[in-house]
Amino acid sequence: MMDRLREGVNSIAVKIILGLIILSFVFAGVGSYITGGGNNAAAKVGDREISRGEFEQAYQNERNRMQAQLGDYFSTMLGDPAYVESFRKSVLDRMINDLLLELHAESLGLRISDAQIRTMILEMPQFQNAGQFDQEVYQAALRRAGFSVDSFAEYMRRDLMRNQLLEALQGSEFSLKGEVEAQGKLITQTREIRSITLSAAEFAEKVELTDEEINTYYTENPQRYTRPEQAKVSYLELNAAAMKEALEISEEEVRQYYDEHLDKYSSSEQRKVSHILIQGDDEVKAQAILDELNSGADFVTLAAEKSDDFGSAEEGGSLGFIERDVMDPAFEDAAFALQNVGDVTGLVKSDFGYHIIKLDELQDAVAKPFEAVEAEIKQELADQQAVDQFYELQTELERVAFEYPDSLIDAAEAINGTVESTDFISQADAPDVLKTPAVMQAILSPEVREDGLNSEVIEVAPEHVIVVRVEETRPETVLPLAEVQEQVSIQLARVKGEQQAIELADELVAALNEGNQSILEDKAVSFGELETIDRGSVLAGTVFAMMKPAEDKPVYAQAKDQAGDILVVELTNVKAEIDSTYNDQIGAQLERTSSQQDLASVVQILRQNTDIEYYIVSQ
């Protein structure tokens, strides 16, 4: 079949058809991605839009955060298209909720002044160095995060305005003393109990089963003895991490790389500079200050008095040491063009306004010794060579696995790999590498499962791919009784044993609640030692649902423990003492819960009363 397909591909007619198909993708498929459907919004909330750029940046930030927290587990989850769509929608929903709160805050007249934003930025620890605001750190952080000074200020303004509304909601909540005490009694309440344990396993050991009972149980519970659809799977992996372990990097290679990339292992040239900033486009004002400097005025004094950079002005304009690729390009070019300590630039125009820059100190680049970076270089070379080799072999794997689709042997020889094979497996007991959603989807596809062809090369992790093929399948089937009779007997005995234990417990509870204590002797059982339990106990669900004993008369109930044994529980006393040490925590928790409910209600009402349109979720 494949030979005929290959011959057909070379025919003129097929080439014309393929050409038309490709053109249709170029003009329709690719075009739709480029134009984005003519709408650059991810969602519209009232008359405000959330741009696709904002959404994709927020989605990527949240994705990176989750990846850092969950690692490979999150990567596996991202292999499920349904999860990705749900995850993207949750990010967009959160952005919509934030915008709704922002619009509501605006409607209430809440505002944030420039002075508040300036103070907040100065006090943010992310922008401080040795306890002081650092302009260099500030600008570098904004650049890495993709913000300009204005866009970050606007982001802060919107965030602070929402927080004003949230603080108003939280500040309006309070807890009454009676509420705190009542909640405290419930939380700290304890109960004194005794119990009788009726072992289900012991009852099961005494159960005698007939062939008829076994056959009936087997017939009535076919799902218990159904073997799922299974397949024998062969697979071929290509993993850069495994290649890296097999690589040997010589000292000569390391030394050569060090010599060729000496600048990489040298500290960057640094310059300590000061500046005077005149924000905006007021070139006349900037020139007047430069004229004062040229007439002999003190740079530090002028910076303190006239610079619009509120962070550095207090330090006489000092920005500390800077290096390349950190500051605004125009500022950086001018600063690194200064030759001698004390030199001052003319007016330098940047996105922030006009600068006058003074060179305070020079630090030349210093190379690290070879011995200090040898291990690092060896690791880097191994990583680089493994990745290069990986992508080279991946291309070969894709080619050979496609050209010889009826076996993985040729592909294994092409990449010097080993074909792994499983016995019959189902989705539940497959090797971990085959449980990746994309791999399992390939195994279940008609081309692989029914036609017996090799799958495409599937990425299971960065620089880690796999090709799979199904060698043999067998359908879902109910196993014959002769094969599972022992399993049926064990399960049926366990069921009947538990039933007998429950029946005895019911009998004991009924008699004891009627005051018949003699049944304990009749059934040869007795209660254990008195114990005190709280709401953290595994028996709390049963015990805290029991009525409070009246007039020192115990109450009885049936429960089940974690081991599956049946218990008869005797409740003798309820203690509800107020522990004032927990009052502050309980009160804070009550207020927090109420404020969260209030916020959820506000958001729900805002959603109901606002026109919201979703334009993009899935990718």
XYZ file of C-alpha atoms in Angstrom:
619
model
C 0.000 0.000 0.000
C 2.762 2.434 0.949
C 4.705 1.646 -2.216
C 1.679 2.620 -4.341
C 1.279 5.775 -2.300
C 4.919 6.756 -2.879
C 4.582 6.107 -6.620
C 1.403 8.186 -6.730
C 3.041 11.157 -5.048
C 5.396 11.485 -8.006
C 2.578 11.782 -10.573
C 1.826 15.152 -12.214
C -1.863 15.063 -11.221
C -1.126 14.495 -7.541
C 1.473 17.260 -7.534
C -1.063 19.705 -8.995
C -3.643 18.733 -6.351
C -1.110 19.081 -3.535
C -0.108 22.477 -4.898
C -3.704 23.680 -4.801
C -4.113 22.383 -1.251
C -0.953 24.169 -0.131
C -2.130 27.422 -1.731
C -5.464 27.119 0.060
C -3.634 26.876 3.371
C -1.432 29.830 2.512
C -4.342 32.119 1.625
C -6.938 30.785 4.075
C -5.317 29.016 7.023
C -2.184 31.084 7.459
C -3.980 34.289 6.562
C -6.499 33.750 9.324
C -3.687 33.432 11.845
C -2.029 36.592 10.588
C -5.155 38.717 10.552
C -6.603 37.195 13.736
C -10.106 37.375 12.354
C -9.962 41.177 12.111
C -10.471 41.666 15.843
C -7.548 42.532 18.102
C -9.539 42.109 21.329
C -9.610 39.036 23.552
C -12.798 40.203 25.259
C -15.023 43.254 25.549
C -16.404 44.359 28.915
C -18.988 47.088 28.503
C -17.237 49.635 26.305
C -13.728 48.564 27.353
C -11.630 45.958 25.545
C -8.994 43.550 26.804
C -6.468 43.346 23.990
C -5.124 40.056 22.707
C -1.632 41.236 23.589
C -2.605 41.854 27.213
C -4.332 38.485 27.416
C -1.473 36.526 25.856
C 1.039 38.218 28.166
C -1.132 37.449 31.218
C -1.620 33.870 30.016
C 2.107 33.382 29.484
C 2.924 34.846 32.919
C 0.419 32.526 34.605
C 1.679 29.582 32.561
C 5.283 30.300 33.592
C 4.216 30.568 37.235
C 2.396 27.235 37.120
C 5.300 25.617 35.284
C 7.711 26.779 37.996
C 5.431 25.360 40.707
C 4.392 22.043 39.138
C 7.181 21.261 36.651
C 6.695 18.182 34.457
C 3.237 17.522 35.890
C 2.026 20.835 34.476
C 3.723 20.102 31.134
C 1.756 16.859 30.973
C -1.486 18.704 31.722
C -0.773 21.130 28.888
C -0.788 18.158 26.539
C -4.571 17.974 26.991
C -6.265 20.502 24.655
C -9.373 20.592 26.878
C -7.266 21.573 29.899
C -5.422 24.258 27.935
C -8.733 25.770 26.819
C -10.054 25.718 30.397
C -6.795 27.202 31.713
C -6.811 30.020 29.144
C -10.455 30.811 29.915
C -9.705 31.011 33.655
C -6.979 33.595 32.952
C -9.324 35.626 30.739
C -12.139 35.383 33.314
C -9.814 36.749 35.989
C -8.851 39.664 33.723
C -12.538 40.344 33.046
C -13.299 40.310 36.783
C -10.435 42.739 37.424
C -11.719 45.081 34.727
C -15.259 44.893 36.118
C -13.959 45.886 39.559
C -11.897 48.669 38.016
C -14.914 50.072 36.160
C -17.007 49.801 39.326
C -14.318 51.643 41.290
C -14.316 54.410 38.684
C -18.102 54.692 38.882
C -17.787 55.146 42.662
C -15.372 58.031 42.148
C -12.284 56.233 43.464
C -9.052 57.766 42.181
C -5.283 57.319 42.650
C -3.036 60.396 42.510
C 0.384 60.608 40.859
C 1.898 61.245 44.288
C 0.473 57.965 45.608
C 1.930 56.045 42.687
C 5.316 57.746 43.091
C 5.407 56.911 46.800
C 4.390 53.307 46.158
C 7.123 52.827 43.531
C 9.781 54.331 45.812
C 8.809 51.953 48.621
C 8.583 48.766 46.544
C 11.354 46.392 47.707
C 11.768 45.047 44.149
C 13.299 48.381 43.143
C 15.548 48.887 46.157
C 19.228 48.274 46.715
C 20.639 48.340 50.238
C 17.333 49.728 51.507
C 17.202 52.625 49.036
C 15.328 53.128 45.756
C 17.693 52.312 42.876
C 16.906 53.884 39.511
C 19.073 51.335 37.699
C 17.275 48.398 39.282
C 13.933 50.078 38.577
C 14.568 50.615 34.880
C 16.096 47.151 34.409
C 13.102 45.507 36.087
C 10.637 47.425 33.896
C 12.571 46.512 30.763
C 12.577 42.789 31.659
C 8.849 42.863 32.375
C 8.045 44.631 29.104
C 6.852 47.882 30.739
C 7.641 51.461 29.947
C 7.630 53.995 32.786
C 4.187 55.248 31.737
C 2.633 51.819 31.193
C 3.895 50.594 34.570
C 2.510 53.675 36.296
C -0.856 53.038 34.606
C -0.742 49.376 35.657
C -0.057 50.473 39.248
C -2.875 53.038 39.101
C -5.417 50.421 37.985
C -4.204 47.878 40.535
C -4.317 50.368 43.414
C -7.781 51.536 42.395
C -9.085 47.958 42.481
C -7.425 47.471 45.851
C -9.240 50.521 47.189
C -12.526 48.830 46.365
C -11.391 45.503 47.837
C -10.191 47.191 51.028
C -13.535 48.956 51.303
C -15.338 45.614 51.102
C -12.980 44.007 53.595
C -13.075 46.995 55.916
C -16.865 46.893 56.097
C -16.877 43.382 57.584
C -16.911 42.741 61.310
C -17.621 39.864 63.677
C -19.832 40.069 66.750
C -18.528 38.701 70.023
C -21.382 36.204 70.109
C -20.549 34.958 66.600
C -16.896 34.458 67.521
C -17.786 32.625 70.733
C -20.336 30.405 68.980
C -17.899 29.565 66.211
C -15.158 29.022 68.794
C -17.322 26.530 70.668
C -18.011 24.601 67.485
C -14.391 24.566 66.347
C -12.859 23.620 69.685
C -15.594 21.211 70.742
C -14.432 17.707 71.734
C -16.354 14.504 72.407
C -15.628 11.550 74.648
C -16.339 8.159 73.130
C -15.738 4.438 73.488
C -16.013 2.008 70.610
C -16.370 -1.636 69.653
C -14.511 -2.764 66.526
C -16.144 -5.466 64.428
C -13.447 -6.705 62.047
C -14.852 -7.234 58.561
C -11.873 -9.456 57.713
C -12.600 -11.785 60.631
C -16.223 -12.105 59.565
C -15.083 -12.750 55.979
C -12.831 -15.610 57.084
C -15.822 -17.413 58.567
C -18.049 -17.020 55.519
C -18.902 -20.228 53.674
C -19.784 -19.783 50.013
C -21.698 -22.068 47.660
C -20.962 -22.446 43.964
C -24.341 -20.920 43.245
C -23.535 -17.785 45.284
C -20.164 -17.412 43.559
C -21.715 -17.785 40.113
C -24.512 -15.336 40.945
C -22.086 -12.690 42.250
C -19.881 -13.139 39.173
C -22.890 -12.771 36.856
C -24.252 -9.693 38.657
C -20.886 -7.868 38.720
C -19.331 -8.316 35.265
C -17.623 -4.912 35.434
C -15.401 -6.189 38.252
C -14.011 -8.948 36.045
C -13.798 -7.139 32.745
C -10.366 -6.865 31.216
C -10.104 -3.509 29.396
C -9.067 -3.185 25.792
C -5.337 -3.799 25.630
C -2.495 -3.514 23.171
C 1.110 -4.567 22.785
C 3.046 -1.389 22.034
C 6.532 -0.881 20.630
C 8.152 2.516 20.977
C 11.390 4.310 20.197
C 12.573 7.236 22.310
C 15.008 10.031 21.535
C 16.077 12.017 24.574
C 18.724 14.754 24.672
C 19.236 14.227 28.423
C 20.257 10.601 27.840
C 22.598 11.667 25.034
C 24.240 14.226 27.291
C 25.166 11.551 29.834
C 26.963 9.561 27.120
C 28.996 12.507 25.810
C 32.631 12.991 26.777
C 33.994 16.525 26.546
C 37.800 16.791 26.426
C 39.802 19.433 28.264
C 41.086 20.667 24.887
C 37.524 21.379 23.746
C 36.813 23.217 26.982
C 40.023 25.281 26.732
C 39.311 26.188 23.095
C 35.780 27.298 23.919
C 37.082 29.391 26.842
C 39.635 31.144 24.631
C 37.088 31.813 21.883
C 34.449 33.159 24.266
C 36.603 34.946 26.814
C 34.250 37.908 26.865
C 31.466 35.609 28.060
C 33.443 34.766 31.189
C 34.540 38.304 31.907
C 32.736 40.829 34.017
C 31.227 43.539 31.845
C 32.770 46.953 31.597
C 30.940 49.116 34.111
C 30.588 52.827 34.515
C 29.418 54.775 37.511
C 27.339 57.664 36.221
C 25.122 60.473 37.458
C 22.469 62.266 35.503
C 20.029 65.135 35.547
C 16.670 64.277 33.990
C 14.211 66.767 32.509
C 11.073 64.822 31.706
C 9.056 65.493 28.554
C 10.078 67.635 25.596
C 11.164 70.840 27.359
C 14.483 71.246 25.529
C 14.731 74.920 26.538
C 14.689 74.037 30.238
C 17.221 71.252 29.681
C 19.544 73.565 27.740
C 19.360 76.171 30.508
C 20.532 73.607 33.065
C 23.346 72.485 30.737
C 24.400 76.112 30.336
C 24.607 76.441 34.111
C 26.880 73.394 34.251
C 29.093 74.751 31.501
C 29.340 77.996 33.469
C 30.780 76.134 36.463
C 27.717 75.145 38.506
C 28.063 72.056 40.734
C 26.554 68.935 39.103
C 25.454 67.347 42.413
C 23.700 70.512 43.540
C 21.886 70.995 40.233
C 20.812 67.333 40.189
C 19.373 67.595 43.684
C 17.519 70.809 42.873
C 16.359 70.348 39.271
C 16.382 66.666 38.233
C 12.963 65.110 37.621
C 14.341 61.667 38.552
C 13.023 61.579 42.111
C 15.012 58.420 42.895
C 18.486 59.657 41.994
C 18.048 63.373 42.742
C 18.499 62.761 46.482
C 21.858 61.116 45.672
C 23.090 64.026 43.590
C 21.918 62.328 40.409
C 23.961 59.169 40.999
C 22.702 56.016 39.258
C 25.529 53.852 40.552
C 27.354 51.451 38.247
C 25.682 50.530 34.962
C 26.615 48.075 32.207
C 25.492 47.660 28.620
C 22.029 46.398 27.587
C 20.358 47.644 30.779
C 19.540 51.318 30.273
C 17.665 53.150 27.505
C 19.756 52.721 24.307
C 20.208 56.458 23.712
C 21.238 57.004 27.351
C 23.589 54.018 27.221
C 25.305 55.083 24.004
C 26.005 58.528 25.395
C 27.206 57.247 28.772
C 29.638 54.729 27.250
C 30.958 57.338 24.810
C 32.408 59.370 27.709
C 36.172 58.782 27.933
C 37.398 60.326 31.175
C 36.091 60.528 34.723
C 34.376 63.888 35.161
C 33.312 64.212 31.520
C 29.748 65.445 30.944
C 27.558 64.883 27.882
C 25.453 67.394 26.075
C 21.672 66.945 25.998
C 20.701 63.298 25.443
C 17.112 62.601 24.324
C 15.515 59.312 25.427
C 12.010 57.977 25.978
C 12.152 59.485 29.479
C 13.045 63.015 28.429
C 16.365 64.916 28.283
C 19.436 63.721 30.232
C 22.713 65.344 31.128
C 25.127 62.531 32.033
C 28.371 62.694 34.005
C 30.974 59.908 34.220
C 31.976 59.310 37.875
C 34.079 56.130 37.767
C 35.298 53.412 35.353
C 35.633 49.659 35.939
C 37.296 47.580 33.221
C 36.181 44.057 32.315
C 37.920 41.270 34.322
C 38.130 37.662 33.060
C 37.395 34.721 35.383
C 40.230 32.147 35.571
C 39.819 28.989 33.446
C 39.687 26.730 36.501
C 36.721 28.651 37.905
C 34.560 28.093 34.824
C 35.899 24.776 33.481
C 33.044 22.666 34.910
C 30.463 25.202 33.738
C 31.857 25.185 30.182
C 32.008 21.382 30.092
C 28.361 21.231 31.125
C 27.414 23.882 28.572
C 29.249 22.085 25.766
C 27.611 18.787 26.705
C 24.185 20.454 26.695
C 24.855 22.148 23.375
C 26.242 19.057 21.646
C 23.436 16.860 23.009
C 20.774 19.277 21.759
C 22.468 19.628 18.347
C 22.732 15.851 18.061
C 19.145 15.466 19.236
C 17.668 17.706 16.541
C 19.844 16.123 13.867
C 18.666 12.637 14.882
C 15.072 13.811 15.292
C 15.028 14.843 11.652
C 16.394 11.445 10.669
C 13.900 9.694 12.924
C 10.985 11.553 11.352
C 12.181 10.637 7.868
C 12.870 6.939 8.448
C 9.807 6.294 10.626
C 7.651 7.727 7.837
C 9.427 6.014 4.943
C 9.351 2.616 6.695
C 6.020 2.778 8.553
C 5.580 -0.953 9.155
C 8.394 -1.330 11.693
C 10.558 0.654 14.092
C 13.692 -1.391 13.384
C 14.926 0.821 10.534
C 14.276 3.952 12.570
C 16.153 2.486 15.557
C 19.174 1.686 13.348
C 19.096 5.202 11.890
C 19.424 6.842 15.327
C 21.370 4.033 17.019
C 18.449 3.508 19.409
C 16.648 0.561 20.961
C 13.045 -0.425 20.338
C 11.180 -1.044 23.609
C 8.163 -3.362 23.664
C 5.410 -3.897 26.216
C 3.213 -6.862 26.972
C -0.533 -6.269 26.658
C -1.266 -2.991 28.445
C -4.210 -0.672 28.966
C -4.224 3.068 29.605
C -4.159 2.419 33.359
C -1.006 0.266 33.477
C 0.982 1.728 30.565
C 4.577 2.918 31.187
C 4.714 6.566 32.233
C 6.168 7.739 28.910
C 3.131 6.274 27.109
C 0.624 7.928 29.472
C 1.336 11.377 28.028
C -2.005 12.496 26.519
C -0.518 13.106 23.062
C 1.109 9.658 23.031
C -2.026 7.884 24.241
C -4.039 9.759 21.615
C -1.646 8.506 18.927
C -1.885 4.897 20.181
C -5.681 5.040 19.964
C -5.724 6.670 16.519
C -6.996 4.482 13.620
C -3.720 4.804 11.684
C -1.663 3.374 14.541
C -4.137 1.113 16.333
C -5.958 -0.373 13.344
C -3.606 0.082 10.364
C -0.461 -0.840 12.298
C 1.555 2.195 11.111
C 4.208 4.092 13.000
C 2.973 7.228 14.710
C 4.366 10.647 13.983
C 7.268 11.824 16.138
C 5.594 13.031 19.352
C 7.144 15.478 21.822
C 6.676 14.305 25.415
C 8.991 16.942 26.954
C 11.535 19.487 25.696
C 14.201 17.626 23.666
C 12.419 14.322 24.331
C 10.372 12.641 21.569
C 8.891 9.228 20.927
C 7.494 7.170 18.039
C 4.979 4.407 18.862
C 3.308 1.578 17.003
C 0.717 -0.999 18.037
C 1.849 -4.579 17.413
C -1.275 -6.379 18.572
C -4.621 -5.604 20.239
C -7.238 -7.531 22.117
C -10.728 -6.211 22.855
C -12.425 -5.547 26.148
C -13.800 -8.808 27.504
C -15.315 -10.338 30.616
C -12.831 -12.893 31.906
C -14.212 -16.429 32.344
C -15.246 -17.476 35.843
C -12.641 -20.253 35.916
C -9.912 -17.627 35.508
C -11.162 -15.252 38.221
C -12.940 -17.634 40.623
C -10.474 -17.049 43.444
C -10.836 -13.279 43.068
C -14.645 -13.604 43.005
C -14.611 -15.757 46.157
C -12.413 -13.277 48.059
C -14.535 -10.278 47.076
C -17.837 -12.021 47.789
C -16.582 -13.215 51.193
C -15.509 -9.654 51.984
C -18.934 -8.307 51.000
C -20.817 -10.906 53.032
C -18.453 -10.463 55.972
C -19.041 -6.709 55.990
C -22.796 -7.250 55.752
C -22.684 -9.546 58.798
C -20.629 -6.983 60.712
C -23.124 -4.229 59.818
C -26.081 -6.395 60.858
C -24.464 -7.110 64.229
C -23.644 -3.409 64.690
C -27.261 -2.451 63.910
C -28.471 -4.967 66.460
C -26.047 -3.704 69.108
C -26.895 -0.023 68.505
C -30.641 -0.639 68.670
C -30.390 -2.632 71.900
C -27.964 -0.242 73.602
C -30.057 2.826 72.757
C -32.965 1.036 74.470
C -30.802 0.510 77.570
C -30.127 -3.205 76.998
C -26.516 -3.578 78.165
C -26.760 -7.356 78.464
C -26.434 -7.726 74.695
C -22.718 -6.986 75.040
C -22.266 -10.157 77.079
C -24.589 -12.115 74.804
C -22.570 -11.199 71.732
C -19.211 -11.486 73.546
C -18.099 -7.938 72.732
C -17.000 -5.006 74.896
C -16.164 -1.325 74.546
C -12.558 -0.127 74.525
C -10.959 2.640 76.582
C -12.475 6.121 76.787
C -10.966 8.540 74.237
C -11.446 12.197 73.392
C -11.733 13.195 69.731
C -11.941 16.539 67.957
C -13.068 17.543 64.473
C -9.827 16.276 62.991
C -10.626 12.657 63.821
C -11.539 10.187 61.058
C -14.687 9.450 63.088
C -15.685 13.110 63.356
C -18.283 12.839 60.582
C -20.253 10.266 62.555
C -19.524 11.321 66.124
C -20.243 15.054 65.655
C -23.557 14.185 63.985
C -24.725 12.220 67.044
C -27.165 13.788 69.497
C -25.743 15.165 72.711
C -26.186 12.702 75.605
C -28.979 13.777 78.014
C -28.880 13.169 81.766
C -25.643 11.184 81.556
C -27.317 8.675 79.254
C -24.893 7.672 76.436
C -26.023 7.543 72.816
C -24.891 4.986 70.266
C -24.257 4.921 66.524
C -22.547 2.879 63.859
C -19.436 4.018 61.962
C -16.768 2.705 59.632
C -13.040 3.253 60.093
C -10.290 3.704 57.509
C -9.481 -0.004 57.531
C -13.043 -0.823 56.477
C -14.012 -2.274 59.877
C -17.434 -1.554 61.376
C -17.574 0.318 64.701
C -20.206 0.698 67.364
C -19.596 4.116 68.941
C -20.717 5.151 72.427
C -20.860 8.938 72.972
C -20.716 9.756 76.662
C -19.880 13.452 76.889
C -19.634 16.663 74.828
C -17.177 19.385 75.882
C -17.643 22.872 74.427
C -15.252 25.153 76.288
C -14.351 28.581 74.932
C -10.616 29.010 74.339
C -10.106 32.777 74.097
C -6.638 32.355 72.613
C -8.322 31.471 69.311
C -10.772 34.403 69.293
C -8.647 36.728 67.164
C -7.968 34.008 64.603
C -11.614 32.932 64.490
C -12.825 36.520 64.144
C -10.349 37.220 61.354
C -11.394 34.032 59.549
C -15.086 34.944 59.810
C -14.403 38.418 58.406
C -12.225 36.999 55.634
C -14.897 34.486 54.645
C -17.588 37.157 54.632
C -15.489 39.565 52.546
C -14.756 36.812 50.012
C -18.471 36.099 49.751
C -19.164 39.822 49.358
C -16.566 40.118 46.600
C -17.954 37.076 44.769
C -21.446 38.570 44.999
C -20.279 41.958 43.702
C -18.492 40.331 40.750
C -21.545 38.185 39.994
C -23.842 41.226 39.972
C -21.397 43.209 37.823
C -21.241 40.319 35.339
C -25.040 40.122 35.197
C -25.369 43.865 34.564
C -22.516 44.249 32.058
C -22.332 43.151 28.446
C -19.360 40.781 28.169
C -18.171 39.327 24.883
C -15.476 36.655 24.546
C -13.473 36.797 21.312
C -10.629 34.392 22.040
C -9.920 31.547 24.480
C -8.479 28.518 22.722
C -5.266 28.700 20.741
